Amino acid sequence: MKRFFSLVVLLSAMTMAMQAQVKFGVKGGLNLTSMKFDKSVADKSNQAGFFVGPTVKFTLPVVGLGVDASALYDQRSVEVAGNKIKQQSIQIPVNLRYGIGLGSTASIFFFAGPQFGFNIGNKTDVIEISNQAVSDWTLKSSNLSGNIGLGFMVLNHLQISANYNIAFGKTGEFNAVNEVIDQAGQALNLKDNDGKMNSWQIALAYYF
């Protein structure tokens, strides 16, 4: 009975995959990244970045449902105590989407899903305060995050979307190496810490 049930599920999945409509395209957009530490270690501010790469969309034979996936070159940066930290990576978002038609020419859709990142840039930066090296910032080789957002599709080709990308684990490690004396002669108590990069993203995609 279990084998029969498994066979039915497999055949159903294969049938849906065969009936799915596939479209390829290209996607690009902007990141607005903020750094979040477990504890307060330094001031940080939002910085703009960008992403670009190929994308594919599967429209499933269930009204409104679909899946999209992309392989994006992604560059993000954030300023910590006057130091710019930059991350270069390949990001692979895989989103489940649900669309609502607004007539024959447009639709609005909601989407959510995981995103897998692989660092391809420098893994370590030195952070300075008052011209004194105070810590190393070390990026992880890979990271997992999640997306939630909404978008607008026009003529089944042009897509505009906005989402929030949430880091599920640490993006990197803040490793204190020196005690720093500020301009008032006070010692800054910096500690080892983990950091997360979360981003607002705006994207434009075109499907052929």
PDB file of C-alpha atoms in Angstrom, residues 117-207:
ATOM      1  CA  GLY A 117      24.360  32.165  -0.806  1.00  0.00           C
ATOM      2  CA  PHE A 118      27.971  31.319  -1.636  1.00  0.00           C
ATOM      3  CA  ASN A 119      30.734  33.847  -0.938  1.00  0.00           C
ATOM      4  CA  ILE A 120      33.074  34.540  -3.891  1.00  0.00           C
ATOM      5  CA  GLY A 121      34.804  37.711  -2.641  1.00  0.00           C
ATOM      6  CA  ASN A 122      37.282  38.514   0.104  1.00  0.00           C
ATOM      7  CA  LYS A 123      36.414  36.669   3.297  1.00  0.00           C
ATOM      8  CA  THR A 124      38.175  38.985   5.775  1.00  0.00           C
ATOM      9  CA  ASP A 125      38.146  42.749   6.401  1.00  0.00           C
ATOM     10  CA  VAL A 126      39.945  44.754   9.069  1.00  0.00           C
ATOM     11  CA  ILE A 127      37.807  47.210  11.048  1.00  0.00           C
ATOM     12  CA  GLU A 128      39.492  50.342  12.388  1.00  0.00           C
ATOM     13  CA  ILE A 129      38.360  52.931  14.923  1.00  0.00           C
ATOM     14  CA  SER A 130      40.387  56.129  15.379  1.00  0.00           C
ATOM     15  CA  ASN A 131      43.012  54.665  12.976  1.00  0.00           C
ATOM     16  CA  GLN A 132      43.491  51.659  15.241  1.00  0.00           C
ATOM     17  CA  ALA A 133      42.829  48.106  14.045  1.00  0.00           C
ATOM     18  CA  VAL A 134      40.264  46.774  16.477  1.00  0.00           C
ATOM     19  CA  SER A 135      38.839  43.641  14.889  1.00  0.00           C
ATOM     20  CA  ASP A 136      38.617  41.285  11.947  1.00  0.00           C
ATOM     21  CA  TRP A 137      35.336  40.736  10.150  1.00  0.00           C
ATOM     22  CA  THR A 138      35.238  37.217   8.645  1.00  0.00           C
ATOM     23  CA  LEU A 139      32.482  36.212   6.236  1.00  0.00           C
ATOM     24  CA  LYS A 140      31.116  32.680   6.117  1.00  0.00           C
ATOM     25  CA  SER A 141      31.714  30.690   2.917  1.00  0.00           C
ATOM     26  CA  SER A 142      27.974  30.048   2.578  1.00  0.00           C
ATOM     27  CA  ASN A 143      24.787  31.286   4.187  1.00  0.00           C
ATOM     28  CA  LEU A 144      21.056  30.667   4.226  1.00  0.00           C
ATOM     29  CA  SER A 145      18.406  33.366   4.165  1.00  0.00           C
ATOM     30  CA  GLY A 146      14.727  33.732   3.309  1.00  0.00           C
ATOM     31  CA  ASN A 147      12.621  36.039   1.155  1.00  0.00           C
ATOM     32  CA  ILE A 148       9.097  37.367   1.533  1.00  0.00           C
ATOM     33  CA  GLY A 149       7.621  39.924  -0.812  1.00  0.00           C
ATOM     34  CA  LEU A 150       5.205  40.897  -3.559  1.00  0.00           C
ATOM     35  CA  GLY A 151       5.398  41.805  -7.210  1.00  0.00           C
ATOM     36  CA  PHE A 152       3.577  43.012 -10.303  1.00  0.00           C
ATOM     37  CA  MET A 153       3.617  41.245 -13.702  1.00  0.00           C
ATOM     38  CA  VAL A 154       2.807  43.080 -16.946  1.00  0.00           C
ATOM     39  CA  LEU A 155       2.016  41.348 -20.273  1.00  0.00           C
ATOM     40  CA  ASN A 156       3.552  38.093 -18.966  1.00  0.00           C
ATOM     41  CA  HIS A 157       7.018  39.475 -19.649  1.00  0.00           C
ATOM     42  CA  LEU A 158       7.926  42.426 -17.430  1.00  0.00           C
ATOM     43  CA  GLN A 159       8.070  41.896 -13.656  1.00  0.00           C
ATOM     44  CA  ILE A 160       8.651  44.349 -10.807  1.00  0.00           C
ATOM     45  CA  SER A 161       9.032  43.048  -7.243  1.00  0.00           C
ATOM     46  CA  ALA A 162      10.046  44.094  -3.737  1.00  0.00           C
ATOM     47  CA  ASN A 163      11.004  41.843  -0.835  1.00  0.00           C
ATOM     48  CA  TYR A 164      12.773  41.603   2.493  1.00  0.00           C
ATOM     49  CA  ASN A 165      15.706  39.181   2.677  1.00  0.00           C
ATOM     50  CA  ILE A 166      16.244  37.787   6.197  1.00  0.00           C
ATOM     51  CA  ALA A 167      19.466  36.037   7.252  1.00  0.00           C
ATOM     52  CA  PHE A 168      18.661  32.801   9.109  1.00  0.00           C
ATOM     53  CA  GLY A 169      22.183  32.373  10.499  1.00  0.00           C
ATOM     54  CA  LYS A 170      25.244  34.550  10.991  1.00  0.00           C
ATOM     55  CA  THR A 171      26.680  36.212   7.908  1.00  0.00           C
ATOM     56  CA  GLY A 172      30.085  36.605   9.549  1.00  0.00           C
ATOM     57  CA  GLU A 173      32.069  36.957  12.757  1.00  0.00           C
ATOM     58  CA  PHE A 174      33.346  40.126  14.421  1.00  0.00           C
ATOM     59  CA  ASN A 175      36.630  39.149  16.169  1.00  0.00           C
ATOM     60  CA  ALA A 176      38.083  41.777  18.519  1.00  0.00           C
ATOM     61  CA  VAL A 177      41.898  41.953  18.369  1.00  0.00           C
ATOM     62  CA  ASN A 178      42.853  45.163  20.201  1.00  0.00           C
ATOM     63  CA  GLU A 179      41.566  47.404  22.957  1.00  0.00           C
ATOM     64  CA  VAL A 180      40.843  50.891  21.658  1.00  0.00           C
ATOM     65  CA  ILE A 181      41.226  54.188  23.492  1.00  0.00           C
ATOM     66  CA  ASP A 182      38.791  56.798  22.212  1.00  0.00           C
ATOM     67  CA  GLN A 183      39.437  60.553  21.929  1.00  0.00           C
ATOM     68  CA  ALA A 184      38.277  61.062  25.519  1.00  0.00           C
ATOM     69  CA  GLY A 185      40.867  58.571  26.759  1.00  0.00           C
ATOM     70  CA  GLN A 186      38.281  55.900  27.563  1.00  0.00           C
ATOM     71  CA  ALA A 187      38.752  52.244  26.654  1.00  0.00           C
ATOM     72  CA  LEU A 188      36.134  50.835  24.269  1.00  0.00           C
ATOM     73  CA  ASN A 189      34.971  47.432  25.440  1.00  0.00           C
ATOM     74  CA  LEU A 190      34.652  45.564  22.144  1.00  0.00           C
ATOM     75  CA  LYS A 191      33.825  41.856  22.216  1.00  0.00           C
ATOM     76  CA  ASP A 192      33.703  38.988  19.760  1.00  0.00           C
ATOM     77  CA  ASN A 193      30.330  38.932  18.063  1.00  0.00           C
ATOM     78  CA  ASP A 194      28.265  37.514  15.227  1.00  0.00           C
ATOM     79  CA  GLY A 195      26.650  39.688  12.578  1.00  0.00           C
ATOM     80  CA  LYS A 196      23.763  39.287  10.150  1.00  0.00           C
ATOM     81  CA  MET A 197      23.138  41.166   6.907  1.00  0.00           C
ATOM     82  CA  ASN A 198      19.435  41.714   6.198  1.00  0.00           C
ATOM     83  CA  SER A 199      18.332  43.537   3.044  1.00  0.00           C
ATOM     84  CA  TRP A 200      15.407  45.236   1.396  1.00  0.00           C
ATOM     85  CA  GLN A 201      15.472  44.401  -2.318  1.00  0.00           C
ATOM     86  CA  ILE A 202      13.824  45.918  -5.390  1.00  0.00           C
ATOM     87  CA  ALA A 203      14.053  43.895  -8.609  1.00  0.00           C
ATOM     88  CA  LEU A 204      13.171  44.194 -12.283  1.00  0.00           C
ATOM     89  CA  ALA A 205      12.965  41.049 -14.417  1.00  0.00           C
ATOM     90  CA  TYR A 206      12.148  40.367 -18.054  1.00  0.00           C
ATOM     91  CA  TYR A 207      10.960  36.932 -19.208  1.00  0.00           C
TER      92      TYR A 207
END
